Coordinates of C-alpha atoms in Angstrom, one line a residue:
Chain A
X1 CA -17.3 -0.4 -24.4
X2 CA -19.7 -2.3 -22.0
X3 CA -18.3 -5.6 -23.2
X4 CA -15.2 -4.6 -22.0
X5 CA -14.8 -7.1 -18.6
X6 CA -12.5 -3.9 -17.1
X7 CA -15.6 -2.1 -17.3
X8 CA -17.8 -4.2 -15.3
X9 CA -18.2 -3.4 -12.0
X10 CA -16.2 -5.1 -9.0
X11 CA -13.8 -7.1 -11.2
X12 CA -10.4 -7.7 -10.4
X13 CA -8.9 -5.8 -13.4
X14 CA -8.3 -2.8 -11.0
X15 CA -5.0 -3.9 -9.8
X16 CA -2.3 -2.0 -8.8
X17 CA 0.9 -2.3 -11.2
X18 CA 4.6 -2.2 -11.2
X19 CA 5.7 1.1 -13.6
X20 CA 7.5 -1.3 -15.7
X21 CA 10.0 -4.3 -16.0
X22 CA 13.1 -3.0 -14.6
X23 CA 10.9 -1.8 -11.4
X24 CA 9.6 -5.3 -10.9
X25 CA 12.7 -6.9 -11.5
X26 CA 14.6 -4.6 -8.8
X27 CA 11.7 -5.1 -6.4
X28 CA 12.0 -8.9 -6.4
X29 CA 15.9 -8.8 -6.1
X30 CA 14.9 -6.5 -3.3
X31 CA 12.9 -8.9 -1.9
X32 CA 15.4 -11.6 -2.6
X33 CA 18.5 -10.2 -1.0
X34 CA 18.2 -9.8 2.7
X35 CA 19.9 -10.7 5.8
X36 CA 20.4 -14.2 4.8
X37 CA 22.3 -13.1 2.0
X38 CA 25.2 -11.3 4.1
X39 CA 25.1 -13.4 7.5
X40 CA 23.6 -16.9 6.2
X41 CA 25.4 -17.9 2.6
X42 CA 29.0 -17.3 3.9
X43 CA 28.8 -19.3 6.7
X44 CA 26.7 -22.2 5.1
X45 CA 29.9 -21.9 2.1
X46 CA 32.3 -21.9 4.9
X47 CA 30.9 -24.9 6.8
X48 CA 30.1 -27.1 3.4
X49 CA 33.0 -27.7 1.6
X50 CA 34.2 -24.4 1.0
X51 CA 34.5 -23.8 -2.5
X52 CA 33.2 -27.1 -3.4
X53 CA 30.3 -25.8 -2.1
X54 CA 29.6 -23.4 -4.9
X55 CA 29.4 -26.8 -6.7
X56 CA 25.9 -27.7 -5.5
X57 CA 25.1 -24.6 -4.9
X58 CA 25.0 -23.7 -8.7
X59 CA 23.3 -26.8 -9.4
X60 CA 20.6 -26.1 -6.8
X61 CA 20.1 -22.8 -8.1
X62 CA 19.3 -23.6 -11.7
X63 CA 17.5 -27.0 -10.6
X64 CA 15.2 -25.4 -7.9
X65 CA 15.7 -22.1 -7.4
X66 CA 15.0 -21.0 -11.1
X67 CA 12.1 -23.6 -11.4
X68 CA 10.4 -22.5 -8.3
X69 CA 10.3 -18.8 -9.0
X70 CA 9.2 -19.5 -12.5
X71 CA 6.4 -21.8 -10.9
X72 CA 5.4 -19.0 -8.3
X73 CA 5.7 -16.2 -10.7
X74 CA 3.8 -18.1 -13.2
X75 CA 0.9 -18.8 -10.5
X76 CA 0.7 -14.8 -9.4
X77 CA 0.6 -13.3 -12.9
X78 CA -1.9 -16.2 -14.6
X79 CA -4.2 -16.1 -11.7
X80 CA -3.7 -12.2 -10.7
X81 CA -4.1 -12.3 -7.0
X82 CA -2.4 -12.3 -3.6
X83 CA -1.5 -15.9 -2.4
X84 CA -4.8 -17.1 -1.2
X85 CA -7.2 -15.5 -3.9
X86 CA -4.7 -17.0 -6.4
X87 CA -4.2 -20.5 -4.5
X88 CA -7.8 -20.3 -5.1
X89 CA -7.9 -19.8 -8.4
X90 CA -5.2 -22.7 -9.1
X91 CA -7.6 -24.8 -7.1
X92 CA -10.7 -23.9 -5.5
X93 CA -9.7 -25.7 -2.2
X94 CA -6.2 -24.5 -2.2
X95 CA -7.1 -21.0 -0.7
X96 CA -5.5 -22.6 2.5
X97 CA -2.0 -22.8 0.8
X98 CA -2.3 -19.3 0.3
X99 CA -3.2 -18.2 3.8
X100 CA -0.2 -20.5 4.9
X101 CA 1.8 -18.1 3.1
X102 CA 0.4 -15.1 4.5
X103 CA 0.9 -16.5 7.9
X104 CA 4.4 -17.3 7.6
X105 CA 5.0 -13.7 6.4
X106 CA 3.0 -12.6 9.2
X107 CA 5.3 -14.4 12.1
X108 CA 8.4 -13.3 10.1
X109 CA 8.0 -9.7 9.6
X110 CA 7.3 -9.6 13.1
X111 CA 10.8 -10.5 14.1
X112 CA 12.4 -9.7 11.0
X113 CA 11.8 -6.1 12.2
X114 CA 13.3 -6.6 15.6
X115 CA 16.5 -7.3 13.4
X116 CA 16.3 -4.0 11.3
X117 CA 16.0 -2.0 14.3
X118 CA 19.0 -3.8 15.8
X119 CA 20.8 -2.6 12.4
X120 CA 19.4 0.9 12.7
X121 CA 20.6 1.2 16.7
X122 CA 24.3 -0.1 15.4
X123 CA 24.6 2.3 12.1
X124 CA 24.0 5.0 15.0
X125 CA 26.6 3.3 17.2
X126 CA 29.2 3.5 14.7
X127 CA 29.5 7.0 14.7
X128 CA 30.7 6.9 18.6
X129 CA 31.9 3.4 18.4
X130 CA 29.9 2.4 21.7
X131 CA 30.4 -1.5 20.9
X132 CA 34.0 -1.4 20.3
X133 CA 35.9 -2.2 23.8
X134 CA 33.5 -5.3 24.4
X135 CA 31.6 -6.0 21.4
X136 CA 29.7 -9.4 23.0
X137 CA 29.2 -8.2 26.1
X138 CA 27.7 -4.7 24.6
X139 CA 25.3 -6.8 22.2
X140 CA 23.9 -9.2 25.1
X141 CA 24.5 -6.5 27.8
X142 CA 24.4 -3.3 27.5
X143 CA 21.8 -3.1 24.2
X144 CA 19.7 -6.2 24.4
X145 CA 19.9 -6.5 28.2
X146 CA 19.5 -10.2 27.1
X147 CA 17.2 -11.8 30.2
X148 CA 17.7 -15.8 30.8
X149 CA 17.2 -18.3 28.3
X150 CA 13.8 -19.9 28.3
X151 CA 11.7 -17.5 30.1
X152 CA 9.9 -14.5 28.9
X153 CA 9.9 -11.4 30.1
X154 CA 7.9 -8.0 29.4
X155 CA 10.5 -5.9 30.8
X156 CA 11.3 -3.6 27.9
X157 CA 14.4 -2.7 26.7
X158 CA 14.0 1.6 25.5
X159 CA 16.9 1.3 22.9
X160 CA 15.4 -1.5 21.5
X161 CA 12.1 -0.5 21.5
X162 CA 12.3 2.8 20.1
X163 CA 14.0 1.7 17.1
X164 CA 11.7 -1.2 16.7
X165 CA 8.3 1.4 16.7
X166 CA 10.2 3.6 14.3
X167 CA 11.0 1.0 11.4
X168 CA 7.8 -0.3 12.3
X169 CA 6.0 3.6 11.5
X170 CA 8.6 4.0 7.9
X171 CA 7.4 0.6 6.9
X172 CA 3.4 1.4 7.3
X173 CA 4.1 4.5 5.6
X174 CA 6.1 2.9 2.5
X175 CA 3.3 0.2 2.3
X176 CA 0.5 2.6 2.8
X177 CA 1.6 4.6 -0.4
X178 CA 1.1 1.7 -2.5
X179 CA 2.9 -0.6 -4.9
X180 CA 4.1 2.3 -7.1
X181 CA 4.9 5.2 -5.0
X182 CA 5.8 3.3 -2.1
X183 CA 7.1 -0.5 -2.6
X184 CA 8.8 0.3 -5.9
X185 CA 10.2 3.6 -5.2
X186 CA 12.1 2.1 -1.7
X187 CA 14.1 -0.4 -4.4
X188 CA 14.5 1.9 -7.5
X189 CA 16.1 4.0 -4.9
X190 CA 17.2 1.3 -2.2
X191 CA 18.9 -1.7 -4.5
X192 CA 21.1 0.5 -6.2
X193 CA 22.4 2.2 -3.1
X194 CA 22.7 -1.0 -1.2
X195 CA 24.7 -2.7 -3.8
X196 CA 26.9 0.7 -4.5
X197 CA 27.4 0.6 -0.8
X198 CA 28.5 -3.3 -0.3
X199 CA 30.7 -2.9 -3.4
X200 CA 32.6 -0.2 -1.0
X201 CA 32.6 -2.3 1.7
X202 CA 33.9 -5.3 -0.4
X203 CA 36.8 -3.6 -2.0
X204 CA 38.0 -1.7 1.2
X205 CA 37.4 -5.2 2.9
X206 CA 40.0 -6.4 0.0
X207 CA 42.8 -4.0 1.0
X208 CA 42.8 -4.7 4.1
X209 CA 45.6 -7.4 6.1
X210 CA 44.8 -10.8 6.2
X211 CA 42.0 -10.4 3.4
X212 CA 43.4 -12.8 1.1
X213 CA 43.7 -15.4 3.7
X214 CA 40.1 -14.9 4.6
X215 CA 38.9 -15.5 1.2
X216 CA 41.1 -18.4 0.3
X217 CA 39.4 -19.7 3.4
X218 CA 36.0 -19.2 2.0
X219 CA 36.6 -20.8 -1.1
X220 CA 39.7 -23.8 -0.2
X221 CA 37.8 -26.5 -1.8
X222 CA 37.0 -29.6 0.3
X223 CA 35.9 -32.0 -2.5
X224 CA 35.2 -34.8 0.0
X225 CA 31.9 -33.0 1.1
X226 CA 30.3 -33.6 -2.0
X227 CA 29.5 -37.3 -1.4
X228 CA 28.0 -35.9 1.8
X229 CA 24.2 -35.7 0.9
X230 CA 23.8 -33.0 4.0
X231 CA 25.9 -30.8 1.8
X232 CA 23.8 -30.8 -1.1
X233 CA 20.8 -30.5 1.6
X234 CA 22.2 -27.2 2.5
X235 CA 23.1 -26.0 -1.0
X236 CA 19.1 -26.3 -1.9
X237 CA 18.4 -24.7 1.6
X238 CA 20.3 -21.7 1.0
X239 CA 18.8 -21.4 -2.6
X240 CA 15.6 -21.5 -1.7
X241 CA 15.7 -19.3 1.6
X242 CA 17.8 -17.2 -0.3
X243 CA 16.2 -16.6 -3.3
X244 CA 12.4 -15.9 -1.0
X245 CA 10.5 -19.1 -2.3
X246 CA 7.5 -19.9 -0.8
X247 CA 6.8 -17.2 1.1
X248 CA 3.9 -16.1 -1.7
X249 CA 5.9 -13.1 -2.5
X250 CA 6.6 -14.1 -5.8
X251 CA 2.9 -14.4 -6.5
X252 CA 2.1 -11.6 -5.0
X253 CA 4.9 -9.4 -6.9
X254 CA 4.1 -10.8 -10.4
X255 CA 0.0 -10.6 -9.6
X256 CA 1.1 -6.9 -9.9
X257 CA 2.8 -7.1 -13.2
X258 CA 0.6 -6.4 -16.2
X259 CA -0.9 -9.4 -18.3
X260 CA 1.0 -8.6 -21.8
X261 CA 4.4 -9.0 -19.6
X262 CA 7.5 -11.1 -19.7
X263 CA 8.1 -13.4 -17.0
X264 CA 10.6 -15.7 -17.4
X265 CA 13.7 -14.1 -18.6
X266 CA 13.2 -11.4 -15.8
X267 CA 13.1 -14.2 -13.2
X268 CA 16.5 -15.6 -14.6
X269 CA 17.4 -11.7 -13.9
X270 CA 16.5 -11.8 -9.8
X271 CA 17.6 -15.4 -9.4
X272 CA 21.2 -14.5 -11.1
X273 CA 21.1 -11.6 -9.2
X274 CA 20.3 -12.5 -5.7
X275 CA 23.0 -14.9 -5.8
X276 CA 25.4 -12.2 -7.4
X277 CA 24.8 -10.4 -4.6
X278 CA 25.2 -13.6 -2.1
X279 CA 28.7 -14.1 -3.4
X280 CA 29.6 -10.5 -3.2
X281 CA 29.1 -10.7 0.6
X282 CA 31.0 -14.0 0.9
X283 CA 34.0 -12.4 -0.7
X284 CA 33.3 -9.3 1.5
X285 CA 32.3 -11.4 4.9
X286 CA 35.8 -13.3 4.8
X287 CA 38.0 -10.7 3.5
X288 CA 36.8 -9.2 6.8
X289 CA 37.3 -12.2 9.1
X290 CA 40.6 -12.8 7.8
X291 CA 41.6 -9.7 8.8
X292 CA 40.4 -9.6 12.2
X293 CA 41.8 -13.4 12.4
X294 CA 45.1 -11.6 11.5
X295 CA 44.6 -8.7 14.2
X296 CA 44.5 -11.7 16.8
X297 CA 46.8 -14.0 15.6
X298 CA 44.9 -17.1 14.7
X299 CA 43.2 -18.4 11.6
X300 CA 39.5 -18.1 9.9
X301 CA 39.1 -21.3 11.7
X302 CA 39.9 -20.2 15.0
X303 CA 37.2 -17.0 15.0
X304 CA 33.8 -17.8 16.6
X305 CA 30.4 -16.3 15.3
X306 CA 31.0 -16.6 11.7
X307 CA 27.1 -16.7 10.9
X308 CA 23.4 -15.5 11.9
X309 CA 22.9 -12.1 14.1
X310 CA 25.9 -12.5 16.1
X311 CA 28.4 -12.2 12.9
X312 CA 26.3 -8.7 12.2
X313 CA 26.4 -7.7 15.8
X314 CA 29.4 -8.9 17.6
X315 CA 32.3 -10.3 15.2
X316 CA 31.8 -7.3 12.8
X317 CA 31.7 -4.6 15.6
X318 CA 35.1 -6.4 16.8
X319 CA 36.7 -6.0 13.2
X320 CA 35.0 -2.3 12.9
X321 CA 36.7 -1.3 16.4
X322 CA 39.9 -3.0 14.8
X323 CA 40.4 -1.0 11.0
X324 CA 41.7 2.1 10.6
X325 CA 38.4 4.3 9.6
X326 CA 36.0 1.7 11.3
X327 CA 33.4 4.4 12.2
X328 CA 32.7 5.1 8.3
X329 CA 32.9 1.0 7.5
X330 CA 30.5 0.6 10.4
X331 CA 27.9 2.8 9.1
X332 CA 28.3 1.7 5.6
X333 CA 27.9 -2.0 6.7
X334 CA 25.1 -1.8 9.5
X335 CA 23.0 0.8 6.6
X336 CA 23.4 -1.6 4.3
X337 CA 22.1 -4.2 6.8
X338 CA 19.1 -1.8 7.4
X339 CA 18.6 -1.1 3.6
X340 CA 18.5 -4.8 2.7
X341 CA 16.5 -5.5 5.8
X342 CA 14.0 -3.1 4.9
X343 CA 13.3 -4.3 1.1
X344 CA 12.8 -7.6 2.3
X345 CA 10.2 -7.0 5.0
X346 CA 8.5 -4.7 2.6
X347 CA 8.0 -7.5 0.8
X348 CA 6.9 -9.7 3.1
X349 CA 4.3 -7.3 4.6
X350 CA 2.9 -6.8 1.4
X351 CA 1.7 -10.4 0.6
X352 CA -0.3 -9.8 4.0
X353 CA -1.6 -6.7 3.1
X354 CA -2.5 -8.0 -0.2
X355 CA -4.2 -11.1 1.0
X356 CA -6.6 -8.4 3.2
X357 CA -7.1 -6.2 0.5
X358 CA -8.6 -9.3 -1.9
X359 CA -10.2 -11.0 1.0
X360 CA -12.1 -7.6 2.8
X361 CA -12.1 -5.7 -0.1
X362 CA -9.8 -3.2 1.6
X363 CA -8.1 0.0 0.1
X364 CA -4.1 -0.4 -0.2
X365 CA -4.0 2.2 2.2
X366 CA -6.4 0.5 5.0
X367 CA -4.6 -3.2 4.3
X368 CA -1.3 -1.5 4.9
X369 CA -2.4 0.0 8.3
X370 CA -4.3 -3.0 9.5
X371 CA -1.1 -5.0 9.2
X372 CA 1.2 -2.9 10.6
X373 CA -0.5 -2.0 13.4
X374 CA -1.4 -5.1 14.4
X375 CA 1.7 -6.4 13.8
X376 CA 3.8 -3.3 15.3
X377 CA 1.8 -4.2 19.0
X378 CA 2.7 -7.8 18.5
X379 CA 6.5 -7.3 17.4
X380 CA 6.8 -5.0 20.5
X381 CA 5.9 -7.0 22.7
X382 CA 7.8 -10.4 21.6
X383 CA 10.8 -8.4 20.5
X384 CA 11.2 -5.1 22.2
X385 CA 11.8 -6.8 25.5
X386 CA 15.0 -8.3 27.2
X387 CA 13.9 -12.1 26.2
X388 CA 13.3 -11.0 22.6
X389 CA 16.3 -12.9 21.1
X390 CA 15.4 -16.0 22.5
X391 CA 12.1 -15.6 21.2
X392 CA 13.5 -14.9 17.6
X393 CA 15.8 -18.0 17.4
X394 CA 12.9 -20.5 18.7
X395 CA 10.2 -19.0 15.7
X396 CA 12.7 -18.3 13.1
X397 CA 13.1 -22.0 13.4
X398 CA 9.7 -23.3 12.9
X399 CA 8.4 -20.8 10.9
X400 CA 11.3 -20.3 8.5
X401 CA 12.4 -24.2 8.3
X402 CA 9.7 -26.1 9.1
X403 CA 6.8 -23.3 7.9
X404 CA 8.6 -21.9 4.6
X405 CA 9.1 -25.7 3.2
X406 CA 5.6 -26.8 4.2
X407 CA 4.3 -24.0 1.7
X408 CA 6.2 -24.9 -1.0
X409 CA 5.1 -28.4 -0.9
X410 CA 1.8 -27.7 -0.4
X411 CA 2.0 -24.6 -3.2
X412 CA 3.6 -27.4 -5.5
X413 CA 1.2 -30.0 -4.8
X414 CA -2.0 -27.7 -5.1
X415 CA -0.5 -26.4 -8.2
X416 CA 0.7 -29.7 -9.9
X417 CA -0.9 -32.7 -8.4
X418 CA -4.4 -31.8 -7.5
X419 CA -5.0 -28.7 -9.7
X420 CA -3.4 -30.6 -12.6
X421 CA -2.2 -26.7 -13.7
X422 CA 1.1 -28.1 -14.6
X423 CA 0.6 -27.6 -18.6
X424 CA -1.6 -24.6 -18.3
X425 CA 1.4 -22.7 -16.3
X426 CA 4.0 -23.8 -18.5
X427 CA 2.2 -22.6 -21.8
X428 CA 1.3 -19.5 -19.8
X429 CA 4.8 -19.0 -19.1
X430 CA 5.9 -19.7 -23.1
X431 CA 3.2 -17.6 -24.4
X432 CA 4.0 -14.6 -22.4
X433 CA 7.6 -14.9 -21.9
X434 CA 10.6 -14.6 -24.4
X435 CA 12.5 -17.4 -23.0
X436 CA 10.5 -20.6 -22.9
X437 CA 10.6 -22.9 -19.6
X438 CA 11.7 -25.8 -21.4
X439 CA 10.4 -29.2 -21.4
X440 CA 12.5 -30.0 -18.2
X441 CA 10.7 -27.4 -16.0
X442 CA 7.8 -29.6 -14.5
X443 CA 9.9 -32.4 -14.3
X444 CA 12.4 -30.4 -12.4
X445 CA 9.7 -29.0 -9.7
X446 CA 8.1 -32.1 -8.8
X447 CA 11.6 -33.2 -8.4
X448 CA 12.3 -30.6 -5.8
X449 CA 8.9 -31.3 -4.1
X450 CA 10.2 -34.8 -3.4
X451 CA 13.3 -33.3 -2.0
X452 CA 11.1 -30.7 0.2
X453 CA 8.9 -33.8 1.3
X454 CA 12.4 -35.0 2.7
X455 CA 13.9 -31.6 4.2
X456 CA 10.3 -31.4 6.3
X457 CA 10.0 -34.5 7.5
X458 CA 14.0 -34.5 8.5
X459 CA 14.1 -31.2 10.1
X460 CA 10.5 -32.0 12.0
X461 CA 12.5 -35.5 13.2
X462 CA 14.9 -33.6 14.5
X463 CA 12.8 -30.9 16.3
X464 CA 10.7 -33.7 17.6
X465 CA 13.5 -35.7 18.9
X466 CA 16.2 -33.2 19.8
X467 CA 14.4 -29.7 20.8
X468 CA 15.7 -27.0 19.9
X469 CA 18.8 -24.3 20.8
X470 CA 18.5 -26.2 24.5
X471 CA 15.7 -24.0 25.5
X472 CA 13.1 -26.0 28.2
X473 CA 10.5 -28.0 26.5
X474 CA 7.5 -25.9 28.0
X475 CA 9.3 -23.1 25.9
X476 CA 9.6 -24.6 22.4
X477 CA 6.0 -26.3 22.9
X478 CA 4.5 -22.7 23.4
X479 CA 6.6 -21.0 20.9
X480 CA 8.1 -23.5 18.8
X481 CA 5.3 -25.7 17.8
X482 CA 2.7 -22.9 19.0
X483 CA 4.2 -21.1 16.0
X484 CA 3.7 -24.3 14.2
X485 CA 0.1 -24.6 15.2
X486 CA -0.5 -20.6 14.6
X487 CA 0.2 -21.5 10.7
X488 CA -1.9 -24.3 10.3
X489 CA -5.0 -22.3 12.0
X490 CA -4.5 -19.2 10.0
X491 CA -4.6 -21.8 6.7
X492 CA -7.5 -23.9 7.9
X493 CA -9.8 -21.0 9.1
X494 CA -9.3 -17.9 7.1
X495 CA -10.8 -20.1 4.1
X496 CA -13.8 -20.0 5.7
X497 CA -14.7 -16.8 6.1
X498 CA -16.6 -15.0 2.9
X499 CA -14.7 -12.9 0.0
X500 CA -16.1 -9.6 0.2
X501 CA -14.7 -8.8 -3.3
X502 CA -16.5 -10.6 -6.2
X503 CA -14.0 -13.0 -7.2
X504 CA -15.7 -15.3 -9.5
X505 CA -15.6 -12.6 -12.6
X506 CA -11.9 -13.3 -13.4
X507 CA -10.6 -14.6 -16.8
X508 CA -7.2 -16.0 -16.7
X509 CA -5.2 -14.8 -20.3
X510 CA -3.9 -16.3 -22.5
X511 CA -7.2 -18.5 -21.7
X512 CA -7.3 -22.1 -22.3
X513 CA -8.0 -22.0 -26.0
X514 CA -5.8 -19.6 -27.1
X515 CA -2.9 -21.9 -25.3
X516 CA -4.5 -25.2 -26.9
X517 CA -5.8 -26.8 -23.8
X518 CA -9.0 -27.7 -23.6
X519 CA -11.7 -26.2 -21.7
X520 CA -12.4 -26.8 -18.1
X521 CA -15.3 -28.2 -16.9
X522 CA -17.3 -27.6 -13.4
X523 CA -17.9 -24.0 -11.6
X524 CA -15.1 -22.0 -13.0
X525 CA -16.3 -19.2 -14.8
X526 CA -12.5 -18.7 -16.9
X527 CA -14.0 -20.1 -20.5
X528 CA -17.1 -19.0 -20.6
X529 CA -16.7 -15.1 -21.5
X530 CA -14.1 -13.8 -23.2
X531 CA -14.8 -10.5 -24.5
X532 CA -11.6 -9.6 -26.2
X533 CA -12.1 -12.5 -28.4
X534 CA -15.2 -11.6 -29.6
X535 CA -17.3 -14.4 -27.8
X536 CA -19.5 -12.7 -25.3
Chain B
X1 CA 45.6 -17.6 -1.3
X2 CA 46.5 -21.1 -2.9
X3 CA 45.4 -22.2 -6.1
X4 CA 42.5 -24.6 -5.5
X5 CA 41.0 -21.5 -3.8
X6 CA 41.5 -19.1 -6.7
X7 CA 40.3 -21.3 -9.1
X8 CA 37.2 -21.7 -7.1
X9 CA 36.5 -18.2 -6.7
X10 CA 37.1 -17.6 -10.0
X11 CA 35.4 -20.2 -11.6
X12 CA 32.1 -18.9 -9.2
X13 CA 32.2 -14.8 -10.1
X14 CA 32.4 -15.9 -14.0
X15 CA 29.3 -18.3 -13.5
X16 CA 27.1 -16.2 -11.2
X17 CA 28.1 -12.5 -12.3
X18 CA 28.5 -13.8 -15.6
X19 CA 25.1 -15.5 -15.4
X20 CA 23.2 -12.4 -14.4
X21 CA 25.1 -9.9 -17.2
X22 CA 23.6 -12.4 -19.9
X23 CA 20.5 -12.4 -18.3
X24 CA 20.6 -8.7 -18.1
X25 CA 21.8 -8.2 -22.0
X26 CA 18.9 -11.1 -23.0
X27 CA 16.1 -9.1 -21.3
X28 CA 17.8 -5.7 -22.8
X29 CA 17.6 -6.9 -26.3
X30 CA 14.0 -8.6 -26.0
X31 CA 12.4 -7.2 -23.6
X32 CA 8.7 -8.4 -24.2
X33 CA 7.8 -11.3 -26.2
X34 CA 6.5 -9.9 -29.9
X35 CA 4.2 -12.6 -30.7
X36 CA 2.1 -12.9 -27.8
X37 CA -1.7 -14.3 -28.2
X38 CA -4.6 -11.3 -28.7
X39 CA -6.1 -9.9 -25.6
X40 CA -4.8 -9.4 -21.9
X41 CA -4.5 -5.2 -22.1
X42 CA -5.2 -4.0 -18.4
X43 CA -7.3 -0.9 -17.5
X44 CA -5.0 2.2 -16.0
X45 CA -3.9 1.6 -12.6
X46 CA -6.5 3.5 -10.3
X47 CA -5.7 5.8 -7.3

């Protein structure tokens, strides 16, 4: 079998694989379902028209979520590489787009770990209910020992630092075990446990006094909101961030699928699975908020902190304190935060590890340890101190709201506008999948790119003009715009380094000929050698 | 709970959870495309 390309040394066929389709689907859902599903979606829906929000939300899911998910899956599956490698194969000058994804994942991994560490602490606090008397004071005072906003402190907080270090150790071990034995096993066990746990939480919450009022507050429609463009942008933003699009995660995860794999139909399961969990979480969160309002003799509208970290670490502890059997409920809630967070964190770090493996020829274990150690040290310095919460808030704005949108726009531009791969990717999906992407797919991807350009510009202008969160200008310049500068620097500089692996010996399958496309001209090697067809 | 909220909740549940059930059923009934082009076999996973 000497003519078989897999037998040749240094080819890229020796890639790790998922054990099967179900394992991939669970891992992709595990990545998509994260903290944002629990604390971002319910608040977004509540603020943007309640039940009426579900209309733009569903439109966004079908017109943006699914098409971009297909695009990332197609890029990763056809070009079989980490984000930088796959993007380089999409267009020879697009490697930096992949590194932009990697840099975003690096930054997000640093602070996402901190939130999981808080949830680990709160899981244990639940048994003793140490947060019960004064949840807000406990979170910012006793637990985080929060310093002054807009300052940087190197005064470490042991009760944050220890779980943070522990989360890093667990994560590095999972990544080092590789795709099959680490990432896959975490999700095969973790996702069913997460869903079952959350079902218990939601059913329990629905039987609390005031639960119906809470759920009504979430779903009562304000149809006027549908005429407000900001509501539609919020819906597209929610779908986009929630599905973990444009982090390079789906490119990376799809590259571990076998070539002869169904891509689109499992993608639909991932997209609807993510939204299904989000809806479940919304019902659970608002039923619980209804109970809290009932206990405090007010309405849901009269409560504070209905979204973000404060929903989880201040509002929920207040509920748990007032609930019969609160310790058990609290442990389940914070346990599910840890699980939802961990399955997402691992996917984010896998993007970086995969990129380092491809670029520098590292073994999975080497890639995992390299990423893990550097990240762990930076994460502990930045977020294990008394000012970690402010840094998290600021870095999140720039990396998430600006960086990811830029990552999506550049990905679409490289694949469709400069690389002219649209029809190739469309036919690739149709050739390997049980469901065709459809004639509107490319049209939708292009339209989403225009919307994203608008969202990026709007956010950038707002951050320049108004700053963010009331932090001082120097602080935002260093940590906000500094984050943006870091992302840009990685995207521009990493492509200058040499690939330590032979990445040229690569043949996309199905070949362009099999997809009834004209052969490519130029230096690419896709078409000149395809022994599977017996023409060497 | 008011009727508007109830209707929107039920419609959302039917569409989103229904979409999940339908897509799982679709994949379960036909997990792979039987008419893929030739080639594309992968080698074993290295350890």
